[in-house]
C-alpha cells in the first residue's frame, strides 16, 4: 500500500482552494444582486466542505477498511 505524502496532501488542499476561489470570482463577476450573491457563496463554501469531507472519507476507506 502506498503511503500519502505531505506533497500529495498539499496538492489536494490546493485543488479545493483554487476551485473555491475560482467559483467565487465567477459568482462575484456575474451576480449583481447582493442577496443572491451571498446565497451562491454559501453554497460554494458548503459544496467545497462536502467535497473535502468526501475525499477524506474516501482516503480513510481506502487506507483502513479495504484490505
CSV table of C-alpha atoms in Angstrom, one decimal:
chain,number,residue,atom,x,y,z
A,1,UNK,CA,0.0,0.0,0.0
A,2,UNK,CA,1.3,3.4,-0.9
A,3,UNK,CA,1.5,6.0,1.9
A,4,UNK,CA,0.2,9.5,1.3
A,5,UNK,CA,3.0,12.1,1.1
A,6,UNK,CA,2.9,15.6,2.5
A,7,UNK,CA,3.2,16.9,-1.0
A,8,UNK,CA,0.2,15.0,-2.1
A,9,UNK,CA,-1.8,16.4,0.9
A,10,UNK,CA,-0.8,19.9,0.0
A,11,UNK,CA,-1.8,19.3,-3.7
A,12,UNK,CA,-5.3,18.1,-2.6
A,13,UNK,CA,-5.8,21.2,-0.4
A,14,UNK,CA,-4.7,23.5,-3.3
A,15,UNK,CA,-7.2,21.9,-5.7
A,16,UNK,CA,-10.1,22.7,-3.4
A,17,UNK,CA,-8.7,26.1,-2.6
A,18,UNK,CA,-8.4,27.1,-6.2
A,19,UNK,CA,-11.7,25.6,-7.1
A,20,UNK,CA,-13.4,27.6,-4.3
A,21,UNK,CA,-11.9,30.9,-5.2
A,22,UNK,CA,-12.4,30.3,-9.0
A,23,UNK,CA,-16.1,29.8,-8.5
A,24,UNK,CA,-16.2,32.7,-6.1
A,25,UNK,CA,-14.6,35.1,-8.6
A,26,UNK,CA,-17.1,33.9,-11.3
A,27,UNK,CA,-20.0,34.5,-9.0
A,28,UNK,CA,-18.8,37.9,-7.9
A,29,UNK,CA,-18.3,39.0,-11.6
A,30,UNK,CA,-21.7,37.8,-12.9
A,31,UNK,CA,-24.1,38.0,-10.0
A,32,UNK,CA,-25.1,41.6,-9.1
A,33,UNK,CA,-27.8,41.1,-6.5
A,34,UNK,CA,-26.2,41.1,-3.1
A,35,UNK,CA,-28.6,38.6,-1.5
A,36,UNK,CA,-28.3,36.2,-4.4
A,37,UNK,CA,-24.5,36.5,-4.3
A,38,UNK,CA,-24.5,35.8,-0.6
A,39,UNK,CA,-26.6,32.6,-1.2
A,40,UNK,CA,-24.4,31.4,-4.0
A,41,UNK,CA,-21.2,32.0,-2.0
A,42,UNK,CA,-22.8,30.0,0.9
A,43,UNK,CA,-23.5,27.1,-1.5
A,44,UNK,CA,-20.0,27.3,-3.0
A,45,UNK,CA,-18.4,27.1,0.5
A,46,UNK,CA,-20.8,24.3,1.6
A,47,UNK,CA,-20.0,22.3,-1.6
A,48,UNK,CA,-16.3,22.6,-1.1
A,49,UNK,CA,-16.6,21.5,2.6
A,50,UNK,CA,-18.7,18.5,1.5
A,51,UNK,CA,-16.2,17.6,-1.3
A,52,UNK,CA,-13.3,17.8,1.2
A,53,UNK,CA,-15.2,15.6,3.6
A,54,UNK,CA,-15.9,13.1,0.8
A,55,UNK,CA,-12.3,13.0,-0.2
A,56,UNK,CA,-11.1,12.5,3.4
A,57,UNK,CA,-13.8,9.7,3.8
A,58,UNK,CA,-12.6,8.0,0.6
A,59,UNK,CA,-9.0,8.1,1.8
A,60,UNK,CA,-10.0,6.6,5.2
A,61,UNK,CA,-12.0,3.9,3.5
A,62,UNK,CA,-9.1,3.1,1.1
A,63,UNK,CA,-6.5,3.2,3.8
A,64,UNK,CA,-8.2,1.4,6.7
A,65,UNK,CA,-11.2,-0.5,5.6
A,66,UNK,CA,-10.3,-2.0,2.2
A,67,UNK,CA,-7.5,-4.6,2.8
